[in-house]
Amino acid sequence: MDHSRTPVVEALVDFRRRGDVAYGPPGHRQGRGVDPRLLEVLGEGLFAADVLTLNGLDDRRQSQGILEQAQQLMADAVHAEQAFFSTCGSSLSVKSAMMSVAGPGEELLVSRNAHKSVVSALIIGGIRPVWVHPHADEELHLVHPPEPDDVRKALAAHPDAKGMLLITPTDWGTCADIAGVAAVCHEAGVPLIVDEAWGAHFPFHPELPTWGMDAGADVVVTSVHKMGAAIEQSSVFHLQGDRVDPTVLKAREDLLGTTSSSSLVYLTLDGWRRHMVESGKELLSEALARAGRIRTAVEGLEGLSLMGREVVRPGAAFDIDPLVLTVDVRGLGITGYAATEWLRDTCRVDLSASDTCRISARITHGDDDRSESVLVEAFEQLVARSDEIDRAPQVALPGLGDLELESVMRPRDAFFARVEQVPLKESVGRIVAEMISPYPPGVPVLAPGERITAEVIEYLRTGKDAGMLIPDSADPELGSLRVVAE
Ligand SMILES: Cc1ncc(COP(=O)(O)O)c(C=O)c1O
């Protein structure tokens, strides 16, 4: 295919060349109706590019098929049979993918280190999760993705399960053996969905971990806004083989998606694909070299522990994304939360994620010499001035096994049940009816339907005191929890 073409971008250029005057949405009229003070901040280009596809970039019948062409080019670029653009992030794509594999009351294997959008799909779709627990790395206090053998055992115990959802890479950059898990699923005759929200760049460089489509997954979801260069909310889901019906997949997306898709998302996805096909290898080689230099600098800093390939071993990670710099800061006597806040306040450096133990920074092809040196200097400052940083109260880190809770109700049944709000201490032993997801990264510690334990409550209580943010709890202070009424 001709990857120098960008059907959506070309349609915008044509729209401008023709001088079309639009009378439908968006009402800002390509910026003419926008407050000049806002235009000054955002720039005219943003609004000028916000043109609907219908009766705008394309005609009423969408007869030019610009979106279809752009999606076909994307599929070709990343070795998928089909690609679908979504303007509602992977949060929507992952739901569409899951609900096209399992329906109400049906079982789906789900890796428990799932993002909250996965748990939302279980609730909306009435799907019964068969939790496949990831591997605990007690020393690092994080989990690595499940292995093929874990999936084999889960499928043997749940022969009616409709498929598997695997999350890789994890928020900290560790990757699963997708090919191994795909083989196990396919032996059992079920599809594998991969939530590869953090892996949109993988198809474009041979030194990056194997991309889900190349590893034989049936559906792969990516967020191009995360490690790629499309704007926020830009997601693509990819399909191959005949285990998932594309019509069903599209219908599920249609059920959940917006009828006013942002052409800014389409435009940036289209342009990003061309850029990556033409220059991705070279740009990502530079990013890899940059990340390598930063790694060398950070490895020499006392008190910081940078996660590297030592975690690639049986029972732990299958691979890592070298562009993700996951740094344990416990050696400095501080939490990841305190480190993140200090770095922002003092060095004007905004990191990707943090938790009680660590922080992460991500390098993309968009980084340059300045952002490289700023990051290295920030890490040096963090070490040199760590005495200035708040010693937050100690967090009661549970053994990771203690975070594997008993699932006693279908998430949907618990979420929609009659509920009551009970003080935190009294919630022990009750069935949680809400999601409790420290953010970022947004992996629920509690998912509806799970039985609450004292260890988890202590972890959340002490974590909150140390700076853990939980944006989805019904009680913003987390003094109480929403549980299923007895
Ligand atoms: C593993 C994973 N899946 C899905 C999502 C949702 O992606 P989005 O933010 O594009 O909706 C995220 C977001 O952080 C994520 O980390």
Tab-separated table of C-alpha atoms and ligand atoms in Angstrom, residues 88-94 113-118 167-171 195-198 221-226 232-235 439 441-443, ligand 1:
chain	number	residue	atom	x	y	z
A	88	CYS	CA	-12.704	7.353	23.100
A	89	GLY	CA	-9.341	5.934	24.135
A	90	SER	CA	-8.491	2.335	24.826
A	91	SER	CA	-11.031	2.576	27.635
A	92	LEU	CA	-13.646	2.124	24.929
A	93	SER	CA	-11.671	-0.177	22.629
A	94	VAL	CA	-10.985	-2.640	25.405
A	113	ASN	CA	-3.632	-6.456	36.893
A	114	ALA	CA	-6.280	-4.975	34.585
A	115	HIS	CA	-6.951	-1.292	34.064
A	116	LYS	CA	-10.277	-0.072	35.426
A	117	SER	CA	-11.765	0.072	31.897
A	118	VAL	CA	-11.504	-3.742	31.826
A	167	ILE	CA	-2.539	-6.836	29.666
A	168	THR	CA	0.913	-6.198	28.255
A	169	PRO	CA	3.005	-4.164	28.746
A	170	THR	CA	2.114	-3.467	32.360
A	171	ASP	CA	2.150	0.093	33.625
A	195	ASP	CA	-4.698	-4.770	25.958
A	196	GLU	CA	-1.521	-3.262	24.568
A	197	ALA	CA	-2.538	0.290	25.431
A	198	TRP	CA	1.104	1.105	26.225
A	221	VAL	CA	-5.998	-2.633	21.524
A	222	THR	CA	-3.580	0.294	21.621
A	223	SER	CA	-3.661	3.879	22.829
A	224	VAL	CA	-1.696	5.814	20.263
A	225	HIS	CA	-1.712	8.880	22.485
A	226	LYS	CA	0.366	7.063	25.099
A	232	GLU	CA	-5.266	12.178	23.674
A	233	GLN	CA	-8.081	9.594	23.317
A	234	SER	CA	-6.618	8.194	20.071
A	235	SER	CA	-7.038	4.448	20.154
A	439	TYR	CA	-4.423	6.494	39.963
A	441	PRO	CA	-2.058	3.723	36.920
A	442	GLY	CA	-5.749	2.980	37.574
A	443	VAL	CA	-5.608	-0.733	38.353
B	1	LIG	C1	-3.399	-1.090	30.448
B	1	LIG	C2	-4.367	-0.006	30.087
B	1	LIG	N1	-5.438	-0.302	29.347
B	1	LIG	C3	-6.336	0.633	28.963
B	1	LIG	C4	-6.186	1.939	29.350
B	1	LIG	C5	-7.192	2.965	28.916
B	1	LIG	O1	-6.625	3.738	27.908
B	1	LIG	P1	-7.128	5.202	27.539
B	1	LIG	O2	-6.547	6.123	28.544
B	1	LIG	O3	-6.590	5.403	26.154
B	1	LIG	O4	-8.611	5.204	27.552
B	1	LIG	C6	-5.077	2.307	30.133
B	1	LIG	C7	-4.894	3.700	30.573
B	1	LIG	O5	-3.994	4.070	31.255
B	1	LIG	C8	-4.154	1.303	30.532
B	1	LIG	O6	-3.101	1.590	31.309
